[in-house]
Amino acid sequence: MKPELRERALPVAAVLAAVLLLWYAGAVGLNAAGAIERVLTPKGAYTTSELIAATLNMQRPVLPSPHQVIADLWHSIVDWPLDSPRNLLYHVAVTAESTLVGFVLGTLLGIVLAAAIVHSRTLDRALLPWIVASQTVPVLAIAPIVLVILGSLGFSGVAPKATIAMYLCFFPVTVAMVQGLRSPQRIESELMHTYAASRNQAFWMLRLPSALPFLFPSLRIGVAAGLVGAMVAELPTGAQAGLGARLLTGSYYGNTVSIWSALVMSAVLGLVLTAAVAGVEKLVLRRPA
Amino acid sequence: MNAPDRLQGLPSSAAAPTIAVPAADVAVDVRRASVVYPSADAPVRALHEVDLAIGQGEFVSLIGPSGCGKTTLLRVIADLEPISAGEVLVNGMTPREARLARAYGYVFQSPALFPWRTVLANVMLPLQIQGRTKAQCEAIAREQLERVGLTGFERKYPWQLSGGMQQRVSIARALGFEPKLLMMDEPFGALDEITRDRLNEQLQQLWQRERRTVVFVTHSIAEAVYLSTRIVVMSPRPGRILKVIRSTLPDERTLGLRDTPEFMALAHEVREGLAAGHGADDEA
Amino acid sequence: MNAPDRLQGLPSSAAAPTIAVPAADVAVDVRRASVVYPSADAPVRALHEVDLAIGQGEFVSLIGPSGCGKTTLLRVIADLEPISAGEVLVNGMTPREARLARAYGYVFQSPALFPWRTVLANVMLPLQIQGRTKAQCEAIAREQLERVGLTGFERKYPWQLSGGMQQRVSIARALGFEPKLLMMDEPFGALDEITRDRLNEQLQQLWQRERRTVVFVTHSIAEAVYLSTRIVVMSPRPGRILKVIRSTLPDERTLGLRDTPEFMALAHEVREGLAAGHGADDEA
Amino acid sequence: MALALAVLAAIGLWWALPAAGGEGERSALLTPVLLVTLLLAAWSVRRVAALDGHRAYGTATAALFGLWVVYFWEVSVSLYQVPRVLLPAPSFIVQALIDRWDILAGDFVQTVLKAVLIGWALGCGLGFAVGVAIDRAPFLQRGLLPLASLTSTVPLVAVAPIAVMWFGFEWPSKAAVVVLMTFFPMLVSTLAGLQAAGRLERELMQTYAASYGRTLLDLRLPAAMPFIFGAMKVNATLALIGAIVAEFFGSPTVGLGFRISTEAAKMNMALVWGAIVVAAVTGSAAYALLVQLERRIAFWHPSVRATA
Amino acid sequence: AEKLTVQMKWVPQAQFAGYYVAQAKGYYKAEGLDVTIKPGGPDVSPVQVIAGNQADVVVNWMPDALAAREAGVPLVNIAQVFDKSGLMLTCKKASGVTSPKDFKGKTLGVWFGGNEYPFLNWMAKLGLKPDTDVKVLKQGFNVDPLLQNQAACISTMIYNEYWQVVDAGVKESDLITFFYEKEGVASLEDGLYVLEPKLKDPAFVARMAKFLKASFKGWNDAVKNPEEAAKIVVAADPSGSATLPVQTRQMKNIATLISTAGTKKIGYLEPAAYERTVKVLLTGGSSPVIKKDPGKAAMTHVVWEAAQK
Ligand SMILES: Nc1ncnc2c1ncn2[C@@H]1O[C@H](COP(=O)(O)OP(=O)(O)OP(=O)(O)O)[C@@H](O)[C@H]1O
Ligand SMILES: Nc1ncnc2c1ncn2[C@@H]1O[C@H](COP(=O)(O)OP(=O)(O)OP(=O)(O)O)[C@@H](O)[C@H]1O
Ligand SMILES: Cc1ncc(C[n+]2csc(CCO)c2C)c(N)n1
Ligand SMILES: [Mg+2]
Ligand SMILES: [Mg+2]
């Protein structure tokens, strides 16, 4: 177990180190102009190390340095109680909730749609092109309207946000599942055919198992898409709670550092969610060596 | 012109005129069936006006050069391939109805095991589909696996088996659910002679005991002669029946029979038919 | 204990002590090689301390019950499977070096054709990899396809062929690039007897002409006796060599030979060995 | 037959619409009629779907279904008097499409031809290239994959303002967002696709001592094609959404996203939906094009053969 | 208590302090109202919200409201809290802009979505053609374009974005500003709007009057005591991004836009100011926000007068 851990951790650590290095370099490069203009006075009189120090600790940097972001994260998590809107974890929880609800609904919808499409020619021909078209409708553009309409239908709380998350979530799942459910080799389908297996049996015993390798990658993409959807949906709910609202207000108040800490948090949340899906995948597709 | 009478050698009507066959006695009735595979260049005539009637309880072997349409004929009977012309009846029904009535079992030319199922679970599959209880399924599956000499491999996955072992799993799977009509496409092709002999003997005994109808594709002349009540020799391009040979061997058979002159004469006849089929090929 | 001397019957050294074999003459040298497949339940000992030396220009057949490790042994020589213990040398090199030197051709137990390539393009593949010109590749491929009787199918895709035809494409592919060492895993398993005889004859002539080293897996005793200079009988669980039979037939062979008493005696010997192998299996 | 019946009912309903009088009873009366027409429409779609023999029948089914959706949208909007600022009737949208086509054409050029096309090509190309490159380096794979998956979980609403900050207002910042969005799906699919070649096929190439490049070219890439096409298709829709949404966060005064956001604020919903229609048609067309291309290139794959 | 929902135009900040103060201090409750304040944001359209029946009354800018009227959502102004515009163009002196004449050839950041018409009107007045004489950017909701020097000037509010520029480290001496109010192209900002048909219902009018009464009280308090108002706003921000010093400063700036605070006239829409805004909107650029004069139908004093009792 140990060496395996090292085998996995080492590359991640190495790449992470490289990224941090690049990040610092980027911070110096991108912030230099602003620092020279706004921070380093009198103009022109500064040493290189002063410049670097200034770029890495600006009030309103183009790209905040990693330690600024980490410090901000740390303070937001440690300095406030968990249920305070100033604590980032509070917003993580809000976003995670709508993401998860949307993800579960989206996955179910995706699988059901795929199963229906695979089994019904009418739906395959009539629906599939429109499902594709539905995804080319920019969500953010209609999210406000969708939220208003959902609101007038009596949905409130997580439901509207989860709906948007679901809308983004179900598509990759549907596409992958349609492909997966159609992936059984001809001879395998014919075998089931000779048994006069019912559609139901063929679905559970052949189509679904052979679709699983397609399903899980799509779930990983789906959960990420759901997270994006949940955050997008947080904007037109009026900048209330959630990581999306944090990003918005951070950007609005010009607080670059808090944008980046919300960004890092959302990425971490995404990573945790995909890792959870990957864990389920390992469990389900587990085969003895 | 050269095509033999489609009822030639049918046991219950060896002497009777063709029309006299009572429908109840005919398990499979293929009438002037043709199959054409469309293709970008020239369409392939895989079967051409094939006529064949197989009685209940018969053991019919199909033999012929590679690519002559044996698999296609089996697939037509099993409702896996539509015919371009002609008519096919299975137990008096269309192949489709027969399939839905779960009238037959089919062993494919390649094993077609599900990689996510263990060996045992693969054999249990058709039984589960028929809705038997889990315990029943498992008992039958274990028994069948023992028959093909795979006890101890129940919990392995298909990819952990050798080619011949996979083929044996596939045979066990088809035998397990005791179909009235059994179709087998080169089931013993990947087996060594000893194992093959053993399974041949078992299949022969099974047929003895239960008189199921069997349609059997093989490349081994000895196997065909040993097992069959009738041997159908086919020739390719277009795929058609060249000759139907009625076995003169007694129904009760042992492996020892293979050294008898009667056996050898039959084998010789089949070989000649085959050679003729190859000749037809070369002409084309 | 029962394991035969690994050099038993090696032509150039039939009488000499084992160490005297000049390295240059040995094409394949397997020394106390074992392969264990790890498994969740009990690990499978697919090969157990196998000893085998194959001289340049020999035609060696491996025969044995299904699952006895024939494919595994071939894979070990071809550097497709690592050995758990022992040593394997191919032309004095490790299997890996030999593979990189493109020292051999391999025909798999199943056809392994690329579905996106036509039949012709599939046969051209190894030639293209060797960097021959397109025209050359195509000429050779067409010639090989003719040999296996598939002229006219060049532009079809694999899924449009019957099982036997696919297998023949795979044979044509392996023969096309004229490897010094040829490994064939049940190449003729899916073919009818006539086609099989024809290809047997061609293979025999090829070997006559060019004296390539061939390691050949088969389930047909007749085929093994007809083609081989030595026949290796294996037995399963754990996979090991039971017996090595040196052919007493002349190098020059025709199909007629098969009716000679000498041939039959050899076949009998092989069959006995096989039966013994099956006995070993039943004990386990 | 079914079609004719449904169309008849639909026309009847259409006439009844303006004719029906009083506010309240109007919808009460027409709703059952609407439902019956709905059933007839569904039936007609089924019948068309059952048709066989020609490729065009598939498209016809989809088109018919779409027409019915548009029809019921139109009817319901006027029947239930949905406010125009929430959901305009299709006829309004078509009107806007016709009247303002010059504006929308400019937006199309700005958003689709510049940002989407370039971003999509770059993102897919990069994802593919990196996938092929790190396929050989398990070390990098293990290190980069989690990181790359981060790029897909960073929501585009967060990236867009940053992209504007770094790459300016013009299309390069939108293209950058698109690159980031499309990169990860392509990377993951490429890696999965490269693993898709069967063991036997790989071993065959091994016995030929085929070089890495040869194996890649002759075996692994062809085997990966269905996966790569899958990613390209998903990316086509992602890229459109990405570019449009990115324009919400600062843009020149042209572009589909600009149009949608500014016209929405001016309550000009017909033009908003007009822009959305342009986006949807573009996306669907791109998708259909890729499907056709896939049929040509991955013709051998069972999933393609099954539907061919 | 009677339920009432009000939709803000932007995120919770001192711009809406009056409502938050009235809520926090129980003025609404005292009137027998149970008020829900919905925060807004760049993606929230108050018009859509009220059209979808998700709010009874909205805070909106007049250009947006009048455009909505033309698009079929009959909004009516019932009160105008801000009687002055806080909108301005902020430029860096380093860009070379010293007066509106220097705009030619420069890049200017503008808020779109109805807010661009005062700007277009101004450009028409200056004789500058957008996109040829000046390059127009659709500005996001922050001030980065100016800080990154992507634009010579950007739109700011006196109470908010301007200070963000300053907070970012740009010295006020390095900036030059142009007020719309002073250029004569201003339009009315934060006012309260309801749907016209509802005003037929006396009960609705009465309820709105109570709302106005309490809100005005809140506004008066907020103007008088900015520190307290800021505290209330910060506490009401669910995103946790608002800070006390920033909101205090904003409240003080907001106070300057409500010149009627503390008087009887608070919230009264001057018909002259209304007409001036309509004129600006009718003449702005090539495609004006509104094509026909709504007349007096888009405003009413009925509710305001009822609130005076
Ligand atoms: N899907 C297909 N598309 C086109 N042609 C096909 C297809 N399947 C089979 N064929 C052609 O039909 C002919 C008969 O094939 P079939 O599989 O029935 O032969 P077979 O007798 O079973 O041969 P084998 O003994 O080699 O298995 C062959 O020539 C083959 O090329
Ligand atoms: N990948 C694997 N994992 C685990 N066990 C395996 C694997 N491949 C083969 N085996 C086992 O190794 C043994 C030898 O297999 P091998 O394929 O060499 O047999 P074979 O002699 O070629 O048989 P056949 O004639 O049936 O092809 C078998 O018992 C098989 O179950
Ligand atoms: C998309 C969009 N951006 C800016 C504004 C202008 N605006 C109205 S209220 C407000 C808050 C002031 O700090 C601002 C900036 C708008 N209406 N819509
Ligand atoms: Mg066949
Ligand atoms: Mg094998």
CSV table of C-alpha atoms in Angstrom, one decimal, chain A:
chain,number,residue,atom,x,y,z
A,1,MET,CA,0.0,0.0,0.0
A,2,LYS,CA,2.8,2.4,1.0
A,3,PRO,CA,4.8,2.4,-2.2
A,4,GLU,CA,1.7,2.7,-4.2
A,5,LEU,CA,0.8,5.8,-2.3
A,6,ARG,CA,4.2,7.2,-3.0
A,7,GLU,CA,3.8,6.3,-6.6
A,8,ARG,CA,0.6,8.3,-6.8
A,9,ALA,CA,1.5,11.2,-4.5
A,10,LEU,CA,4.9,11.9,-6.0
A,11,PRO,CA,3.7,12.8,-9.5
A,12,VAL,CA,0.9,15.0,-8.1
A,13,ALA,CA,3.4,16.7,-5.8
A,14,ALA,CA,5.9,17.3,-8.6
A,15,VAL,CA,3.3,18.7,-11.0
A,16,LEU,CA,1.8,20.8,-8.2
A,17,ALA,CA,5.3,22.2,-7.4
A,18,ALA,CA,5.7,23.1,-11.1
A,19,VAL,CA,2.4,24.8,-11.1
A,20,LEU,CA,3.2,26.8,-8.0
A,21,LEU,CA,6.4,27.9,-9.6
A,22,LEU,CA,4.6,29.0,-12.7
A,23,TRP,CA,2.0,30.7,-10.7
A,24,TYR,CA,4.5,32.8,-8.8
A,25,ALA,CA,6.3,33.7,-12.1
A,26,GLY,CA,3.0,34.6,-13.6
A,27,ALA,CA,2.1,36.7,-10.6
A,28,VAL,CA,5.3,38.7,-10.9
A,29,GLY,CA,4.9,39.1,-14.6
A,30,LEU,CA,1.2,40.0,-14.7
A,31,ASN,CA,1.2,42.3,-11.7
A,32,ALA,CA,4.4,44.1,-12.5
A,33,ALA,CA,2.8,46.8,-14.6
A,34,GLY,CA,0.1,47.5,-12.0
A,35,ALA,CA,2.6,47.5,-9.2
A,36,ILE,CA,4.9,50.0,-10.9
A,37,GLU,CA,2.0,52.3,-11.6
A,38,ARG,CA,0.1,52.1,-8.4
A,39,VAL,CA,2.3,50.7,-5.5
A,40,LEU,CA,5.9,51.6,-6.1
A,41,THR,CA,6.3,55.3,-5.4
A,42,PRO,CA,8.1,57.4,-6.3
A,43,LYS,CA,8.0,56.3,-9.9
A,44,GLY,CA,11.1,54.5,-11.1
A,45,ALA,CA,12.9,54.3,-7.9
A,46,TYR,CA,12.8,50.7,-6.8
A,47,THR,CA,15.0,47.6,-6.8
A,48,THR,CA,14.1,44.3,-8.5
A,49,SER,CA,13.5,42.6,-5.1
A,50,GLU,CA,11.2,45.5,-4.1
A,51,LEU,CA,9.3,45.0,-7.3
A,52,ILE,CA,8.9,41.3,-6.8
A,53,ALA,CA,7.8,41.8,-3.2
A,54,ALA,CA,5.3,44.4,-4.3
A,55,THR,CA,3.9,42.2,-7.1
A,56,LEU,CA,3.4,39.3,-4.7
A,57,ASN,CA,1.5,41.3,-2.1
A,58,MET,CA,-0.7,43.7,-4.0
A,59,GLN,CA,-4.0,44.8,-2.8
A,60,ARG,CA,-5.7,44.3,-6.1
A,61,PRO,CA,-3.5,42.1,-8.2
A,62,VAL,CA,-4.2,40.8,-11.6
A,63,LEU,CA,-3.1,37.4,-10.4
A,64,PRO,CA,-2.8,37.0,-6.6
A,65,SER,CA,0.2,35.0,-5.4
A,66,PRO,CA,-0.5,31.6,-4.0
A,67,HIS,CA,0.4,32.6,-0.5
A,68,GLN,CA,-2.1,35.4,-0.6
A,69,VAL,CA,-4.8,33.0,-1.7
A,70,ILE,CA,-3.9,30.4,1.0
A,71,ALA,CA,-3.8,33.0,3.7
A,72,ASP,CA,-7.3,34.3,2.6
A,73,LEU,CA,-8.6,30.7,2.5
A,74,TRP,CA,-7.1,30.0,5.9
A,75,HIS,CA,-8.6,33.2,7.5
A,76,SER,CA,-12.0,32.7,6.0
A,77,ILE,CA,-12.2,29.2,7.3
A,78,VAL,CA,-10.6,29.7,10.7
A,79,ASP,CA,-11.7,33.1,11.7
A,80,TRP,CA,-15.4,32.7,11.4
A,81,PRO,CA,-17.9,30.1,12.7
A,82,LEU,CA,-19.0,27.5,10.2
A,83,ASP,CA,-22.5,29.0,9.8
A,84,SER,CA,-21.3,32.5,9.1
A,85,PRO,CA,-21.5,33.8,5.5
A,86,ARG,CA,-18.0,34.9,5.9
A,87,ASN,CA,-16.8,31.4,6.2
A,88,LEU,CA,-16.0,29.9,2.8
A,89,LEU,CA,-17.0,26.4,3.9
A,90,TYR,CA,-20.5,27.7,4.5
A,91,HIS,CA,-20.7,28.6,0.8
A,92,VAL,CA,-19.1,25.3,-0.2
A,93,ALA,CA,-21.9,23.5,1.6
A,94,VAL,CA,-24.6,25.6,-0.1
A,95,THR,CA,-23.1,24.9,-3.5
A,96,ALA,CA,-22.5,21.3,-2.8
A,97,GLU,CA,-26.1,20.7,-1.9
A,98,SER,CA,-27.5,22.0,-5.1
A,99,THR,CA,-24.8,20.3,-7.1
A,100,LEU,CA,-25.5,17.0,-5.5
A,101,VAL,CA,-29.2,17.2,-5.9
A,102,GLY,CA,-28.9,18.3,-9.5
A,103,PHE,CA,-26.3,15.6,-10.2
A,104,VAL,CA,-28.4,12.8,-8.8
A,105,LEU,CA,-31.5,14.1,-10.7
A,106,GLY,CA,-29.4,14.7,-13.9
A,107,THR,CA,-27.9,11.3,-13.8
A,108,LEU,CA,-31.2,9.6,-13.4
A,109,LEU,CA,-32.7,11.7,-16.1
A,110,GLY,CA,-29.7,11.0,-18.3
A,111,ILE,CA,-29.9,7.3,-17.8
A,112,VAL,CA,-33.7,7.1,-18.3
A,113,LEU,CA,-33.5,9.2,-21.4
A,114,ALA,CA,-30.7,7.1,-22.8
A,115,ALA,CA,-32.6,3.9,-22.1
A,116,ALA,CA,-35.7,5.3,-23.7
A,117,ILE,CA,-33.8,6.5,-26.7
A,118,VAL,CA,-32.1,3.1,-27.2
A,119,HIS,CA,-35.4,1.3,-26.9
A,120,SER,CA,-37.6,3.6,-28.9
A,121,ARG,CA,-37.0,4.5,-32.5
A,122,THR,CA,-39.4,7.3,-32.2
A,123,LEU,CA,-37.5,8.9,-29.3
A,124,ASP,CA,-34.2,8.2,-30.9
A,125,ARG,CA,-35.2,10.0,-34.1
A,126,ALA,CA,-37.4,12.7,-32.6
A,127,LEU,CA,-35.6,13.5,-29.4
A,128,LEU,CA,-31.9,13.0,-29.7
A,129,PRO,CA,-31.3,15.9,-32.1
A,130,TRP,CA,-33.3,18.2,-29.9
A,131,ILE,CA,-31.4,17.1,-26.8
A,132,VAL,CA,-28.3,18.1,-28.6
A,133,ALA,CA,-29.8,21.4,-29.5
A,134,SER,CA,-30.9,22.0,-26.0
A,135,GLN,CA,-27.3,22.0,-24.9
A,136,THR,CA,-26.4,24.7,-27.3
A,137,VAL,CA,-28.8,27.1,-25.6
A,138,PRO,CA,-26.5,29.1,-23.3
A,139,VAL,CA,-27.7,28.4,-19.8
A,140,LEU,CA,-26.6,31.6,-18.3
A,141,ALA,CA,-28.7,33.5,-20.8
A,142,ILE,CA,-31.9,31.7,-19.8
A,143,ALA,CA,-31.1,30.9,-16.2
A,144,PRO,CA,-32.7,34.1,-15.0
A,145,ILE,CA,-35.9,33.4,-16.9
A,146,VAL,CA,-35.8,29.7,-15.9
A,147,LEU,CA,-35.5,30.7,-12.3
A,148,VAL,CA,-38.3,33.2,-12.6
A,149,ILE,CA,-40.5,30.7,-14.3
A,150,LEU,CA,-39.6,28.0,-11.8
A,151,GLY,CA,-40.3,30.4,-9.0
A,152,SER,CA,-43.7,31.2,-10.3
A,153,LEU,CA,-44.4,27.5,-10.5
A,154,GLY,CA,-43.7,27.4,-6.8
A,155,PHE,CA,-40.1,26.0,-6.8
A,156,SER,CA,-37.9,27.7,-4.4
A,157,GLY,CA,-34.8,27.0,-2.3
A,158,VAL,CA,-32.4,24.5,-3.8
A,159,ALA,CA,-34.9,23.3,-6.5
A,160,PRO,CA,-34.3,26.0,-9.1
A,161,LYS,CA,-30.5,25.8,-8.7
A,162,ALA,CA,-30.6,22.0,-8.8
A,163,THR,CA,-32.7,22.2,-12.0
A,164,ILE,CA,-30.0,24.2,-13.7
A,165,ALA,CA,-27.4,21.8,-12.5
A,166,MET,CA,-29.5,18.9,-13.7
A,167,TYR,CA,-29.8,20.6,-17.1
A,168,LEU,CA,-26.1,20.7,-17.6
A,169,CYS,CA,-25.6,17.3,-16.0
A,170,PHE,CA,-27.8,15.1,-17.9
A,171,PHE,CA,-26.4,15.7,-21.4
A,172,PRO,CA,-23.0,14.0,-21.0
A,173,VAL,CA,-24.7,11.2,-19.2
A,174,THR,CA,-27.3,10.7,-21.9
A,175,VAL,CA,-24.8,10.8,-24.8
A,176,ALA,CA,-22.4,8.4,-23.1
A,177,MET,CA,-25.1,6.1,-22.0
A,178,VAL,CA,-26.7,5.9,-25.5
A,179,GLN,CA,-23.3,5.0,-26.9
A,180,GLY,CA,-22.6,2.6,-24.0
A,181,LEU,CA,-26.0,0.9,-24.2
A,182,ARG,CA,-25.3,0.4,-27.9
A,183,SER,CA,-21.8,-0.9,-27.4
A,184,PRO,CA,-22.5,-4.6,-26.9
A,185,GLN,CA,-20.8,-6.6,-29.6
A,186,ARG,CA,-23.1,-8.0,-32.2
A,187,ILE,CA,-22.5,-11.5,-31.1
A,188,GLU,CA,-23.4,-10.6,-27.5
A,189,SER,CA,-26.7,-9.1,-28.5
A,190,GLU,CA,-27.4,-12.1,-30.7
A,191,LEU,CA,-26.8,-14.4,-27.8
A,192,MET,CA,-29.4,-12.6,-25.8
A,193,HIS,CA,-31.6,-12.7,-28.9
A,194,THR,CA,-31.4,-16.5,-29.0
A,195,TYR,CA,-32.5,-16.7,-25.4
A,196,ALA,CA,-35.5,-14.5,-26.4
A,197,ALA,CA,-34.5,-12.4,-23.5
A,198,SER,CA,-37.0,-9.6,-22.9
A,199,ARG,CA,-35.8,-6.0,-23.4
A,200,ASN,CA,-35.7,-5.7,-19.8
A,201,GLN,CA,-33.5,-8.6,-19.3
A,202,ALA,CA,-31.2,-7.6,-22.2
A,203,PHE,CA,-31.0,-4.2,-20.6
A,204,TRP,CA,-30.0,-5.4,-17.1
A,205,MET,CA,-27.9,-8.3,-18.1
A,206,LEU,CA,-26.1,-7.1,-21.2
A,207,ARG,CA,-26.6,-3.4,-22.1
A,208,LEU,CA,-26.1,-1.9,-18.7
A,209,PRO,CA,-23.0,-3.9,-17.8
A,210,SER,CA,-21.4,-3.0,-21.1
A,211,ALA,CA,-22.4,0.6,-20.7
A,212,LEU,CA,-20.8,1.0,-17.3
A,213,PRO,CA,-17.3,1.8,-18.7
A,214,PHE,CA,-18.9,4.6,-20.7
A,215,LEU,CA,-21.1,5.8,-17.8
A,216,PHE,CA,-18.5,6.5,-15.3
A,217,PRO,CA,-16.3,8.9,-17.2
A,218,SER,CA,-19.5,10.7,-18.2
A,219,LEU,CA,-20.5,10.9,-14.5
A,220,ARG,CA,-17.2,12.5,-13.8
A,221,ILE,CA,-17.8,15.1,-16.5
A,222,GLY,CA,-21.4,15.4,-15.4
A,223,VAL,CA,-20.6,16.1,-11.8
A,224,ALA,CA,-18.2,18.8,-12.9
A,225,ALA,CA,-20.9,20.2,-15.2
A,226,GLY,CA,-23.4,20.1,-12.4
A,227,LEU,CA,-21.1,22.1,-10.2
A,228,VAL,CA,-20.8,24.7,-13.0
A,229,GLY,CA,-24.6,24.7,-13.3
A,230,ALA,CA,-25.1,25.2,-9.6
A,231,MET,CA,-22.7,28.1,-9.5
A,232,VAL,CA,-24.2,29.7,-12.6
A,233,ALA,CA,-27.6,29.4,-11.0
A,234,GLU,CA,-26.4,31.2,-7.9
A,235,LEU,CA,-25.9,34.3,-9.9
A,236,PRO,CA,-29.5,35.1,-10.9
A,237,THR,CA,-30.8,34.1,-7.5
A,238,GLY,CA,-29.4,37.5,-6.5
A,239,ALA,CA,-26.0,36.9,-5.2
A,240,GLN,CA,-27.1,35.1,-2.1
A,241,ALA,CA,-25.0,32.3,-0.7
A,242,GLY,CA,-22.8,29.8,-2.4
A,243,LEU,CA,-19.5,29.8,-4.2
A,244,GLY,CA,-21.0,31.3,-7.3
A,245,ALA,CA,-22.3,34.3,-5.3
A,246,ARG,CA,-18.8,34.5,-3.7
A,247,LEU,CA,-17.2,34.7,-7.1
A,248,LEU,CA,-19.6,37.3,-8.3
A,249,THR,CA,-19.3,39.5,-5.3
A,250,GLY,CA,-15.6,39.1,-5.2
A,251,SER,CA,-15.4,40.2,-8.7
A,252,TYR,CA,-17.9,43.0,-8.1
A,253,TYR,CA,-16.1,44.3,-5.1
A,254,GLY,CA,-12.8,44.0,-6.9
A,255,ASN,CA,-11.5,41.6,-4.4
A,256,THR,CA,-9.3,39.5,-6.6
A,257,VAL,CA,-7.9,37.5,-3.8
A,258,SER,CA,-11.3,36.3,-2.6
A,259,ILE,CA,-12.2,35.5,-6.2
A,260,TRP,CA,-9.3,33.2,-6.4
A,261,SER,CA,-9.9,31.6,-3.0
A,262,ALA,CA,-13.5,30.9,-4.1
A,263,LEU,CA,-12.1,29.6,-7.4
A,264,VAL,CA,-9.7,27.3,-5.6
A,265,MET,CA,-12.5,26.2,-3.3
A,266,SER,CA,-14.8,25.4,-6.2
A,267,ALA,CA,-12.0,23.5,-7.9
A,268,VAL,CA,-11.3,21.6,-4.7
A,269,LEU,CA,-15.0,20.8,-4.4
A,270,GLY,CA,-15.1,19.7,-8.0
A,271,LEU,CA,-12.1,17.5,-7.3
A,272,VAL,CA,-13.7,16.0,-4.2
A,273,LEU,CA,-16.9,15.3,-6.1
A,274,THR,CA,-15.1,13.7,-9.1
A,275,ALA,CA,-13.0,11.7,-6.7
A,276,ALA,CA,-16.2,10.4,-5.0
A,277,VAL,CA,-17.5,9.4,-8.4
A,278,ALA,CA,-14.2,7.7,-9.2
A,279,GLY,CA,-14.4,5.9,-5.9
A,280,VAL,CA,-17.9,4.6,-6.7
A,281,GLU,CA,-16.6,3.6,-10.1
A,282,LYS,CA,-13.7,1.6,-8.5
A,283,LEU,CA,-16.2,-0.1,-6.2
A,284,VAL,CA,-18.7,-1.0,-8.9
A,285,LEU,CA,-16.2,-2.1,-11.6
A,286,ARG,CA,-14.0,-3.9,-9.2
A,287,ARG,CA,-12.8,-7.2,-10.5
A,288,PRO,CA,-10.5,-9.6,-8.7
A,289,ALA,CA,-7.0,-9.6,-10.1
